[in-house]
Coordinates of C-alpha atoms and ligand atoms in Angstrom, one line a residue:
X13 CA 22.2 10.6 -16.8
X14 CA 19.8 8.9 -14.2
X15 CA 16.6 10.9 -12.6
X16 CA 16.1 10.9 -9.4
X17 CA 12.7 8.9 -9.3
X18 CA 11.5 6.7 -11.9
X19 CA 7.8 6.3 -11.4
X20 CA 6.1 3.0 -13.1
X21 CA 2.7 3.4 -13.7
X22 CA 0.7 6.4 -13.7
X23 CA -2.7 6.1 -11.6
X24 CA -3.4 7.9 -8.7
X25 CA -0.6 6.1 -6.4
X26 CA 2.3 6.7 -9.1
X27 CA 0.7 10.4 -10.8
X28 CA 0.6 11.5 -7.4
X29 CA 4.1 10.2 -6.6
X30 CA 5.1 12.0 -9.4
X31 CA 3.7 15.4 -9.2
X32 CA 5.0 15.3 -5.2
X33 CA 8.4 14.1 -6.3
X34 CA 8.5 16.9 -9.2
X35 CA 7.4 19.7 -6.9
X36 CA 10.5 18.4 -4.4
X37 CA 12.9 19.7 -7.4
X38 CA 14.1 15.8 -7.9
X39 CA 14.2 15.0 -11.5
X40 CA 11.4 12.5 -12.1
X41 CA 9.9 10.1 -15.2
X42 CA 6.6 8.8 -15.1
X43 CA 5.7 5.8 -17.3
X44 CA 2.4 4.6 -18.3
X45 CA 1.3 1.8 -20.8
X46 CA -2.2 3.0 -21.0
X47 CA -3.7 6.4 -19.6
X48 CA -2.4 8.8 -17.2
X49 CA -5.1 8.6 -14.3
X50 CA -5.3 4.7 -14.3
X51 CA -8.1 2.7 -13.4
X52 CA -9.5 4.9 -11.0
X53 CA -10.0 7.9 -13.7
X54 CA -10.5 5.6 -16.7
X55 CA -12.5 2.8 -15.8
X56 CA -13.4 3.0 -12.2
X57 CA -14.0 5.4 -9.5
X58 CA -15.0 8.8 -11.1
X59 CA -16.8 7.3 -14.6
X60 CA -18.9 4.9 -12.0
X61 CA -19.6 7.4 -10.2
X62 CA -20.6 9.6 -13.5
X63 CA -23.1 7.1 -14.2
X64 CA -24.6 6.9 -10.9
X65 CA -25.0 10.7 -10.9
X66 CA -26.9 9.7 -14.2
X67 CA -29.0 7.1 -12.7
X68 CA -29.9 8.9 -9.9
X69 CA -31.0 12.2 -11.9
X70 CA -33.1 9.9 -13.7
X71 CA -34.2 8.5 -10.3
X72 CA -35.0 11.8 -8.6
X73 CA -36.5 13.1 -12.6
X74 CA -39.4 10.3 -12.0
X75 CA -40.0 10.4 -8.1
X76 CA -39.8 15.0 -8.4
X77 CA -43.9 14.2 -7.8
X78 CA -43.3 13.5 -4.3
X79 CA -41.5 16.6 -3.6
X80 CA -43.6 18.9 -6.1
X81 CA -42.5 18.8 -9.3
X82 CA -43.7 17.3 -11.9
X83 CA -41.5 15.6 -14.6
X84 CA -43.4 14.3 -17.6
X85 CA -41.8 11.2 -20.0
X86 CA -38.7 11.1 -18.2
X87 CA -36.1 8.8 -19.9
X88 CA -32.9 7.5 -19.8
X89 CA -30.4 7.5 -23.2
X90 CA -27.5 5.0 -21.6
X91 CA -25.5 6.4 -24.9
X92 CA -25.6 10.1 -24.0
X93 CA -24.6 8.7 -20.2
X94 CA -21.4 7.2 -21.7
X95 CA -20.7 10.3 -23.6
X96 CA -21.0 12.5 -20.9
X97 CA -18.8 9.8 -18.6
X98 CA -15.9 10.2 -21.1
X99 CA -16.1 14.1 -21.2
X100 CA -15.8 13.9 -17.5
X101 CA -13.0 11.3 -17.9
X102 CA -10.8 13.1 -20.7
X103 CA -11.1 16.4 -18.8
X104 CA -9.8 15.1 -15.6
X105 CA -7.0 12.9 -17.2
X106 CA -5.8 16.0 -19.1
X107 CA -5.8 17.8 -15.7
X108 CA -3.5 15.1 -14.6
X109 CA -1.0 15.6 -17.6
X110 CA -0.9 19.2 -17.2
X111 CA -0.5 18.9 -13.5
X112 CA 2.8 16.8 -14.3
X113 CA 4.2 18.8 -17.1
X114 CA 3.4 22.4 -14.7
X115 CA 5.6 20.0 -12.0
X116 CA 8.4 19.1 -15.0
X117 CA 7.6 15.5 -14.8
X118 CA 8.7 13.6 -18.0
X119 CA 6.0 11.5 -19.3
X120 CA 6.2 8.4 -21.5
X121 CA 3.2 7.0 -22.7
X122 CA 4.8 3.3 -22.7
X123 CA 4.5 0.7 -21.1
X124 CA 8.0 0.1 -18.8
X125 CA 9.7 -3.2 -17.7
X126 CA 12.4 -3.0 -14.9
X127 CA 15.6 -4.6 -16.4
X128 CA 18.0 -4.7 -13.8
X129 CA 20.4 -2.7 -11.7
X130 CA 23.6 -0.4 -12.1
X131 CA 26.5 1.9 -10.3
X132 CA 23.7 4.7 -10.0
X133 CA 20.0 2.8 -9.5
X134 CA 17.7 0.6 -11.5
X135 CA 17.2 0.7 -15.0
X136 CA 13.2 0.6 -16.7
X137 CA 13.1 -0.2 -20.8
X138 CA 9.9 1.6 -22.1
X139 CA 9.2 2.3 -25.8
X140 CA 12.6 0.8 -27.0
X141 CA 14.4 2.9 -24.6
X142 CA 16.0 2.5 -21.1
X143 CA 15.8 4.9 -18.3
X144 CA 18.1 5.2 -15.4
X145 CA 16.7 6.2 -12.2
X146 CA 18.4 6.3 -8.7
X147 CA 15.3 5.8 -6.9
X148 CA 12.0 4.0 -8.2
X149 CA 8.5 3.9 -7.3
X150 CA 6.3 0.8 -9.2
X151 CA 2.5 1.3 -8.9
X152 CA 1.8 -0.7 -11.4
X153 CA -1.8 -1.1 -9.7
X154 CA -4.1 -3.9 -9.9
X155 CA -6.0 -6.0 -12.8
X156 CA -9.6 -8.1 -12.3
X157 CA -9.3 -11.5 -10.9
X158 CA -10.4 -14.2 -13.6
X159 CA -12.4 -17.0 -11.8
X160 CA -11.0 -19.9 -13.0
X161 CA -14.2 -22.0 -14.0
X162 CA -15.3 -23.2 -17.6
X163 CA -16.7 -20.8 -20.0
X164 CA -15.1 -17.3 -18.4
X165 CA -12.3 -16.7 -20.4
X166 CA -14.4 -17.6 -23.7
X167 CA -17.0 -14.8 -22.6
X168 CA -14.3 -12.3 -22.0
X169 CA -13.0 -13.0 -25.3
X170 CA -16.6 -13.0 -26.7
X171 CA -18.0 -9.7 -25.1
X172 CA -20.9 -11.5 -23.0
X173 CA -18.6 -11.7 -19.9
X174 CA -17.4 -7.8 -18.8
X175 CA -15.2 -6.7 -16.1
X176 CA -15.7 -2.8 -14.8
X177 CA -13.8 -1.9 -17.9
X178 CA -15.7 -2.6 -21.0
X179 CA -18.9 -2.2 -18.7
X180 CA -18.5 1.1 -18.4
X181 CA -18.5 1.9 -22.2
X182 CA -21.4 -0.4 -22.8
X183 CA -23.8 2.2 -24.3
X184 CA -26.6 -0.1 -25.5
X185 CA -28.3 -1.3 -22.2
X186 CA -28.9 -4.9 -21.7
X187 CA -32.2 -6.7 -20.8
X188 CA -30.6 -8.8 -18.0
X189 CA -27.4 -8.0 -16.3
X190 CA -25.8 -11.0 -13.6
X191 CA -23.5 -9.9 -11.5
X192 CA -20.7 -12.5 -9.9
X193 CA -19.3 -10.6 -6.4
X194 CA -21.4 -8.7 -4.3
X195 CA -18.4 -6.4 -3.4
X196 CA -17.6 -3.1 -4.3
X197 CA -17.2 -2.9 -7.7
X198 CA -20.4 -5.5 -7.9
X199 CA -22.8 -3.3 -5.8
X200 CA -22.0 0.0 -7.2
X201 CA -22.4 -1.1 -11.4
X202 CA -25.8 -3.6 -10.0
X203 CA -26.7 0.0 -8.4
X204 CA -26.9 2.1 -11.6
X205 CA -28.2 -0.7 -14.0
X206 CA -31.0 -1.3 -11.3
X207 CA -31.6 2.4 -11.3
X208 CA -32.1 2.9 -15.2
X209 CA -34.3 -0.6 -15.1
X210 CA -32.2 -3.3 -16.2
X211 CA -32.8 -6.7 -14.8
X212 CA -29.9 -7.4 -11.8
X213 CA -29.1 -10.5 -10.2
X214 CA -25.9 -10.6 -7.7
X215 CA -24.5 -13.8 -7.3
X216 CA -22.4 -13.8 -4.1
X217 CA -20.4 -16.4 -2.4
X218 CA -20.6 -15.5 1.1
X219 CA -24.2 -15.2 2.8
X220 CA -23.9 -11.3 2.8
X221 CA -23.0 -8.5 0.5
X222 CA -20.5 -6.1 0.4
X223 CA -17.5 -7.6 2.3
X224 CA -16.6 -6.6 5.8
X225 CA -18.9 -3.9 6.7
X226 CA -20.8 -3.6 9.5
X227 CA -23.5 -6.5 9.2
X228 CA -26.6 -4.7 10.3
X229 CA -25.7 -2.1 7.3
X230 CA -25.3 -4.9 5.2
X231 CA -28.3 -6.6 5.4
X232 CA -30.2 -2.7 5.1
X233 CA -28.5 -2.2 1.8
X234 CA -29.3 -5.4 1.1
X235 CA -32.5 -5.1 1.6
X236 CA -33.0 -1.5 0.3
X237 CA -31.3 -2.8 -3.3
X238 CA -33.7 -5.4 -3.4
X239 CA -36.9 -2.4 -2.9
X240 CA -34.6 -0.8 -6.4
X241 CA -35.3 -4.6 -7.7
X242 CA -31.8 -6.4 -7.0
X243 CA -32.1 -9.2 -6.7
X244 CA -29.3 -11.4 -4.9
X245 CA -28.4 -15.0 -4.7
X246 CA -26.1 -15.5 -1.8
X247 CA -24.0 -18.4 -0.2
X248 CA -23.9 -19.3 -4.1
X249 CA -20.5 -20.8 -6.1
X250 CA -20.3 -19.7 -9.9
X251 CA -19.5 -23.0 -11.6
X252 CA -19.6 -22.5 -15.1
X253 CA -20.4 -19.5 -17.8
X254 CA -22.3 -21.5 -20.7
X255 CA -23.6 -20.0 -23.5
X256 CA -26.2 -17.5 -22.3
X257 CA -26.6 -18.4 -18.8
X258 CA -24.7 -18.9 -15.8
X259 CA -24.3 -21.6 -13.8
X260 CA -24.3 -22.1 -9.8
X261 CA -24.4 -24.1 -6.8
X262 CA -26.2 -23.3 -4.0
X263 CA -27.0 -25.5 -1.0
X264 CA -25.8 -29.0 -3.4
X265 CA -28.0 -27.8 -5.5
X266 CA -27.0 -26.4 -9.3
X267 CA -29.5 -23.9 -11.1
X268 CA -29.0 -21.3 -14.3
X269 CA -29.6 -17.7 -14.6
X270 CA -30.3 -16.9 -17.9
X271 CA -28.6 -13.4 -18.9
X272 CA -28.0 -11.0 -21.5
X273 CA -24.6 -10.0 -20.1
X274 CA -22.0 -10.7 -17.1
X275 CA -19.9 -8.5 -15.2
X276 CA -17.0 -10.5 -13.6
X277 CA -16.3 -8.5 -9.9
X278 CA -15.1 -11.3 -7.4
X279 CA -12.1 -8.9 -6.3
X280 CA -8.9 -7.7 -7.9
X281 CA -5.2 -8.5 -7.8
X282 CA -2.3 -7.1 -7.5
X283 CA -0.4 -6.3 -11.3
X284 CA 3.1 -7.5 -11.2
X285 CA 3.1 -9.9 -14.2
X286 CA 6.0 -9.0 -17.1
X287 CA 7.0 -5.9 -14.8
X288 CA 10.7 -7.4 -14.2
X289 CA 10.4 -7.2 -10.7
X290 CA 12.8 -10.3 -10.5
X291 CA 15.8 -8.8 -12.8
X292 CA 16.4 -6.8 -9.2
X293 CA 15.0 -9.3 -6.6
X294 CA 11.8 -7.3 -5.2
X295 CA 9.9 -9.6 -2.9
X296 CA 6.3 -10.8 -3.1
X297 CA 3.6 -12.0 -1.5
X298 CA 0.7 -13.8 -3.6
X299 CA 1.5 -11.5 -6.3
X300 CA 1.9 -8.4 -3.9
X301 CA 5.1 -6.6 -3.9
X302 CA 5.8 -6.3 0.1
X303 CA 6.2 -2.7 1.4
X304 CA 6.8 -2.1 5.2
X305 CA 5.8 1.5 6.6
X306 CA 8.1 3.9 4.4
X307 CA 6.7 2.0 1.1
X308 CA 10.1 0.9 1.1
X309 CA 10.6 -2.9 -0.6
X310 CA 13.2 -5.0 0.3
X311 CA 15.6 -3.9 -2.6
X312 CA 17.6 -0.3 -1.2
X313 CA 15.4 2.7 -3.2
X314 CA 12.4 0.5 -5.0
X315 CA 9.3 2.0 -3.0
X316 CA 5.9 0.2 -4.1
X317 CA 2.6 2.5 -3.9
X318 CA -0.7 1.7 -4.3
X319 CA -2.7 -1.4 -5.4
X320 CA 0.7 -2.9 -7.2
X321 CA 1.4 -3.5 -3.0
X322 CA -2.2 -5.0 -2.3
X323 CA -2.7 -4.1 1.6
X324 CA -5.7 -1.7 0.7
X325 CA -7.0 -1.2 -2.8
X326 CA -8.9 2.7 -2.8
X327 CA -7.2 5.3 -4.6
X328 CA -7.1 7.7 -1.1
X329 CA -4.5 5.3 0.2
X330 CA -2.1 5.2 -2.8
X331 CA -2.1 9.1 -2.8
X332 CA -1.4 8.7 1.2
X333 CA 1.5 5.8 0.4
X334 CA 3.0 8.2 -2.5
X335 CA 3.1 11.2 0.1
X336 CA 5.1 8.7 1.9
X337 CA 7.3 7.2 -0.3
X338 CA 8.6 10.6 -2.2
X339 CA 8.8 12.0 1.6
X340 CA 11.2 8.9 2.4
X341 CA 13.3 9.8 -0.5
X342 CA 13.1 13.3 0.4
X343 CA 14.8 12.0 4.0
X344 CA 11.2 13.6 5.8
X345 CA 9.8 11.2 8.4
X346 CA 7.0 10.2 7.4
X347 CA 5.1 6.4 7.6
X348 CA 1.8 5.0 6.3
X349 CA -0.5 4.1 8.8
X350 CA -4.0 2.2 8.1
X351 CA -5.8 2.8 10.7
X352 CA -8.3 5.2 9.8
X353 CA -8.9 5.2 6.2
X354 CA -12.5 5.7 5.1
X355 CA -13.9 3.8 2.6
X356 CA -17.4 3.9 0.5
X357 CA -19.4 1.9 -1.3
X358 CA -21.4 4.6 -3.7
X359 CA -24.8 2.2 -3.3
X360 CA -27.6 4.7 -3.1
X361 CA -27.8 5.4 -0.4
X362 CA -24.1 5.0 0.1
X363 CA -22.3 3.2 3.0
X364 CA -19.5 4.6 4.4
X365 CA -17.3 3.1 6.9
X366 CA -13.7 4.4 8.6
X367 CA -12.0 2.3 11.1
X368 CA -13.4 -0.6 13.3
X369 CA -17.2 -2.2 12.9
X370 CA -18.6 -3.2 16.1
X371 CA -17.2 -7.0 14.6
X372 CA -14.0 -6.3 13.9
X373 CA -13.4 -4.4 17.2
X374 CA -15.0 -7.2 19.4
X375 CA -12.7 -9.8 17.4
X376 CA -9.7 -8.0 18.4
X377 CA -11.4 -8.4 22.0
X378 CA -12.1 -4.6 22.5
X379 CA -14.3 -3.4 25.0
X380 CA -16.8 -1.1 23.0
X381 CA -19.4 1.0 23.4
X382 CA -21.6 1.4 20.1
X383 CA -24.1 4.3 19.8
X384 CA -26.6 3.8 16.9
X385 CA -28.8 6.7 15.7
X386 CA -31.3 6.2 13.1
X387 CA -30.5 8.9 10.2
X388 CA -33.8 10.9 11.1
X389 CA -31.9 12.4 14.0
X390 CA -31.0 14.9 11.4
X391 CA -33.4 17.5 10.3
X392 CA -31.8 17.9 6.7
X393 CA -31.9 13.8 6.2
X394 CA -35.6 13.9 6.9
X395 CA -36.0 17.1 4.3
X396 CA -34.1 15.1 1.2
X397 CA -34.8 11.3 2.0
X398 CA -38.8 10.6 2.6
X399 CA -39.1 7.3 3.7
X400 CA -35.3 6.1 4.0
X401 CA -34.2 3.9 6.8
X402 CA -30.7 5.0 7.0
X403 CA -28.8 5.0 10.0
X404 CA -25.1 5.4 11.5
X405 CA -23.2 3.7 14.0
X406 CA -19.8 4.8 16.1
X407 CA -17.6 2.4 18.0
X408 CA -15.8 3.6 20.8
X409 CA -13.4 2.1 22.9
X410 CA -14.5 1.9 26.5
X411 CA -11.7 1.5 28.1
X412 CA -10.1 4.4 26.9
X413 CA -13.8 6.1 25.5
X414 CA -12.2 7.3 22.5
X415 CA -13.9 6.8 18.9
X416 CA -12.4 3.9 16.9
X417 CA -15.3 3.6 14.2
X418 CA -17.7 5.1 12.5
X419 CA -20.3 3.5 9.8
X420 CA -22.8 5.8 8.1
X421 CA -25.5 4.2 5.8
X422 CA -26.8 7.1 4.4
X423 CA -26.6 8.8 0.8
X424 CA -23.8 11.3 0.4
X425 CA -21.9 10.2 3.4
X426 CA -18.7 10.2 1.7
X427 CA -18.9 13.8 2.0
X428 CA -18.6 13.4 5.7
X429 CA -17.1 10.4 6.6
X430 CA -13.7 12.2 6.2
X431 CA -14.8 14.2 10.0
X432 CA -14.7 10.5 11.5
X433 CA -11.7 9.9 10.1
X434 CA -10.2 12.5 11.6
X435 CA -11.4 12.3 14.8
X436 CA -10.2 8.7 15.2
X437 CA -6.9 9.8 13.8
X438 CA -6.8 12.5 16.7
X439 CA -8.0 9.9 19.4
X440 CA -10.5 11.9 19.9
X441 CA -13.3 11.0 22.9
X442 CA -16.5 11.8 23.1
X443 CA -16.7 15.0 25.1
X444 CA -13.5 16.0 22.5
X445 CA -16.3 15.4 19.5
X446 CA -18.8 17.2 21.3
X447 CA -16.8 20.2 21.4
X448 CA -16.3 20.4 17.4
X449 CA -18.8 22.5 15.7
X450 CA -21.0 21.1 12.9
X451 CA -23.0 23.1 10.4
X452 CA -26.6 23.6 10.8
X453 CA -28.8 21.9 8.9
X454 CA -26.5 19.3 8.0
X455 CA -26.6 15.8 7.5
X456 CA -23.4 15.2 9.2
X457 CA -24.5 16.9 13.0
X458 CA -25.6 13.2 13.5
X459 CA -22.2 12.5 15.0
X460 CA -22.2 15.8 17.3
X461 CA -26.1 14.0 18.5
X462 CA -23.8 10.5 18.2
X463 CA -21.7 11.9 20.3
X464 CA -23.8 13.6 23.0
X465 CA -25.5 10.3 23.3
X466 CA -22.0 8.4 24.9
Ligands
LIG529 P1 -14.4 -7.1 -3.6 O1 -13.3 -7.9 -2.9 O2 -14.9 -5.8 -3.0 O3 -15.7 -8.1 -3.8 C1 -15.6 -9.3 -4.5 C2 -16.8 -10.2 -4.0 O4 -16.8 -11.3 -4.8 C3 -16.6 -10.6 -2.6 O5 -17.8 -10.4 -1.8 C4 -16.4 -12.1 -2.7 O6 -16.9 -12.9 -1.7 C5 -17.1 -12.4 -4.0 N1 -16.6 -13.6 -4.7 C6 -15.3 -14.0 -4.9 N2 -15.3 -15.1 -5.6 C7 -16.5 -15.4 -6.0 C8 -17.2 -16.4 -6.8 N3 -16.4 -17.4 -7.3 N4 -18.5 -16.4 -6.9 C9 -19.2 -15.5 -6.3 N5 -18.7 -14.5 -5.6 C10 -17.4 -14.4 -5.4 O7 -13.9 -6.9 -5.1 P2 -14.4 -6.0 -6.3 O8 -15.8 -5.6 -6.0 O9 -14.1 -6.7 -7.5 O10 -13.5 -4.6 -6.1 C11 -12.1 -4.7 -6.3 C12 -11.4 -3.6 -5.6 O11 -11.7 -2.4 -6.1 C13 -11.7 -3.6 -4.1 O12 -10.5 -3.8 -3.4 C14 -12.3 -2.3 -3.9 O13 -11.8 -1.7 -2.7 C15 -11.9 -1.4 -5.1 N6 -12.9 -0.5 -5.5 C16 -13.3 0.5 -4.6 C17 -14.3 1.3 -4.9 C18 -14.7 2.3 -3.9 O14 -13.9 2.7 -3.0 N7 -15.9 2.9 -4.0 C19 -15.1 1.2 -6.1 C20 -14.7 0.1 -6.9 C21 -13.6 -0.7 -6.6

C-alpha cells in the first residue's frame, strides 16, 4: 500500500516535513542514510555553536578580572569540548526520533534512491526495499563544495584538509589552523579556534568577509576578529594544497601559508547526486532541484525542501518550506516567501541581519532612509560588553517609511533579530515600531531608540 508522503532525507527541512505531515493524520516514511537531524544537528549549526559556548566560557573564565572575579589557571580541554558537543548532539537527535515516532512517522535509517513512477505515486528503494508513496518530499540537503585545484582531494583523503564535519570532532587542537572562505561556516569555526588560541588565517577570495552583509559590519567584524588574532588574507585565490602548506595568489603574486590543518568552507551545494531524480524527470538548476512557491517541482506531487532546492541554505527556511509543502498537500494555502528571513553569523559578537542592507536596497534603486545607532544606546549592552564597538543599522523605505532591514552587530543578537523580522513581515513603519513595547533593560530596546530616531 502506498503512504501518503514519502520524505527523503531527514534534517531539519525533511524531519520537520515529517513530524507536520504525521500530525496531519497522512501516513508518512521518512528516510535517512545517515542521522536523523542532518547537518544542522550533526555537524553544523547546534555542535558549532556548542563549541563556541565553550570558547567563550573560556573567554569570559580569563577576562572575569575586569568585571570582578577572579579566575585562576583557566584552561581549555578541546577533548572534554567535543564530548560535551556530542552529548548535546545525541540528546537533540534522540528528541527528533521520538518526536517522529510520538507523530507515527516510519523511520528507515537507509539511505533512499527514487526509482520511478506508478498508478498511485513514486516509488523510493531504501535498504533493499521499495516504498510507494503518493506524494514525496526530497530534502536531501546539501554537501561541501570541493575546490577543484591540486592537492584538495589528497588532503581530504589524508586528514590535513577538513570540511565542518570532521572539524568538529577534531579533539586534539592544532597549532595552526588556515581557513579557505571567509563565509559562514569559515568565520564561525576561525571564531572558536581563535578563541581557545589556535593560530587562524582566513583566506578569502573576495576583498571582504562574510558574504553579502552590510559592508560597514563587515569590515567591524573584520576588524574585531583580527583584535581575537584572525588573521585574514583577502582578494586571495587558493591554488594549490601541497604538502603542509597552502598555496595562493594574491595581486600576481603566489605565497605559502604553512599550516598544521585546513578547513575547506568556500560554500556548499545542493545534494542531488545518485538520488534518481531523473527516473521521474525532476528539473534542475546547477544541481538545484527547482521549486516555485508551494515547494512544488515540476513533476505533479514531488515537493523539494530545504538545501536539496539551494535558494537559501539556513535550517529556519527549510522548516518554513516544509510547513509549506505538507500544507500544499494538505490543500491549505500556504506559499514560501523570502523576504524577511533572518540570518546570523555566530562571530562573537555575532552579526545578524534580516531583509535588505542599505546595498542591496539602493541596488534595487530604493529610496532609503538608514538610522545607525552605536550599540551603547542600550544600557544593558554597556553593562555586559566593556569596550565593544557594536552597532545596528535599519533600512527603511522612504517612500513608503516602512522597515525593510535591519542589521545588528552585536553578541546575542540572534536572540532578537526575530522582532525585525517580524516587523518587516508586518510592513510595519516607524511610528507602528514605536508603539511595540520592549523589555527594560534589554539589549534589543535599540530598535524602539532606532525607531524613535526616523
Ligand atoms: P559561504 O557561501 O557562506 O562562504 C564561502 C566563502 O568562500 C565566500 O566568501 C566565497 O567568496 C569564498 N570562496 C569561494 N571560493 C573560494 C576560493 N577558491 N578561495 C577562497 N575563498 C573562496 O559558504 P560556507 O561558509 O561554506 O557555508 C555554507 C552554507 O552553510 C551557507 O549557505 C550558510 O548559509 C550555511 N551555514 C549557515 C550558518 C548560520 O546560519 N549560522 C552556519 C554555517 C553554515
Amino acid at each position: 500500500m502506498a503512504y501518503d508522503v514519502i520524505v527523503l532525507g531527514g534534517g531539519p527541512g525533511g524531519y520537520m516535513a515529517a513530524e507536520k505531515s504525521g500530525k496531519a493524520g497522512l501516513s508518512t516514511v521518512c528516510i535517512e542514510g545517515r542521522a536523523y537531524g542532518g547537518t544542522c544537528l550533526n555537524e553544523g549549526c547546534i555542535p558549532t555553536k556548542a563549541l563556541l559556548y565553550s570558547g567563550k566560557m573560556y573567554l569570559h573564565a580569563k577576562e572575569a578580572a575586569a568585571f570582578g572575579v577572579h579566575a585562576e589557571n583557566v584552561t581549555i580541554d578541546n577533548a572534554a569540548v567535543i564530548d560535551r558537543k556530542n552529548k548535546v548532539v545525541k540528546t537533540l537527535v534522540s528528541g527528533v526520533e521520538a518526536t517522529l515516532k510520538a507523530h507515527k512517522v516510519e523511520m528507515v535509517k537507509e539511505y533512499g534512491k527514487i526509482t520511478g513512477k506508478t498508478a498511485e505515486g513514486y516509488t523510493v528503494e531504501a535498504g533493499g526495499k521499495t516504498y510507494e508513496g503518493k506524494n514525496l518530499i526530497i530534502a536531501t540537503g546539501s554537501v561541501t563544495s570541493i575546490i577543484p585545484i591540486p592537492g584538495v582531494k589528497e588532503g581530504l583523503a589524508s586528514g590535513y584538509v577538513l570540511t565542518n564535519r570532521e572539524l568538529l570532532d577534531l579533539k586534539e587542537l592544532p597549532k595552526k589552523l588556515v581557513v579557505l572562505g571567509g563565509g559562514v561556516i569559515g568565520l564561525e569555526m576561525a571564531t572558536y579556534y581563535a578563541m581557545v588560541g589556535v593560530e587562524t588565517v582566513i583566506i578569502e577570495m573576495l576583498d571582504h568577509i562574510a558574504g553579502t552583509t552590510d559592508k560597514d559590519m563587515s569590515k567591524e567584524l573584520m576588524k574585531i576578529c583580527g583584535k581575537m588574532g584572525m588573521k585574514f588574507i583577502l582578494g586571495a585565490k587558493v591554488t594549490e594544497v601541497k604538502g603542509d602548506r597552502v598555496v595562493y595568489e594574491k595581486d600576481g603574486q603566489i605565497s605559502e601559508e604553512l599550516t598544521d590543518k585546513v578547513l575547506l568552507s568556500i560554500g556548499r551545494r545542493a545534494n542531488t547526486d545518485g538520488i534518481g531524480l531523473e527516473t521521474i524527470g525532476v528539473e534542475t538548476n546547477r544541481g538545484a532541484v527547482v521549486t516555485d512557491e508551494f515547494m512544488k517541482t515540476n513533476v505533479p506531487n514531488v515537493y523539494a525542501v530545504g538545501d536539496v532546492n539551494a535558494k537559501i541554505m539556513l535550517a529556519h527556511v527549510a522548516y518554513r518550506e516544509a510547513d509549506v509543502a505538507v500544507n500544499t498537500i494538505c490543500g491549505i494555502p500556504d506559499r514560501m516567501r523570502y523576504d524577511a528571513v533572518p540570518s546570523v553569523i555566530y562571530t562573537l559578537p555575532e552579526l545578524s541581519s534580516v531583509g535588505e542592507t542599505e546595498e542591496s536596497a539602493k541596488a534595487k534603486g530604493l529610496d532609503v532612509k538608514v538610522v545607525r545607532l552605536p550599540m551603547i544606546y542600550s544600557g544593558r549592552y554597556l553593562v555586559e560588553n566593556p569596550g565593544e564597538n557594536g552597532f545596528m543599522k535599519l533600512v527603511f523605505n522612504k517612500k513608503y517609511g516602512t522597515l525593510i532591514g535591519a542589521q545588528f552587530l552585536c553578541n546575542y543578537s540572534s536572540e532578537f533579530i526575530a522582532t525585525c523580522a517580524a516587523f518587516i513581515e508586518m510592513e510595519f513603519t516607524a511610528d507602528d515600531m514605536k508603539q511595540v513595547i520592549l523589555p527594560h533593560p534589554t539589549v534589543a530596546e535599540i530598535i524602539r531608540d532606532a525607531a524613535s530616531a526616523y
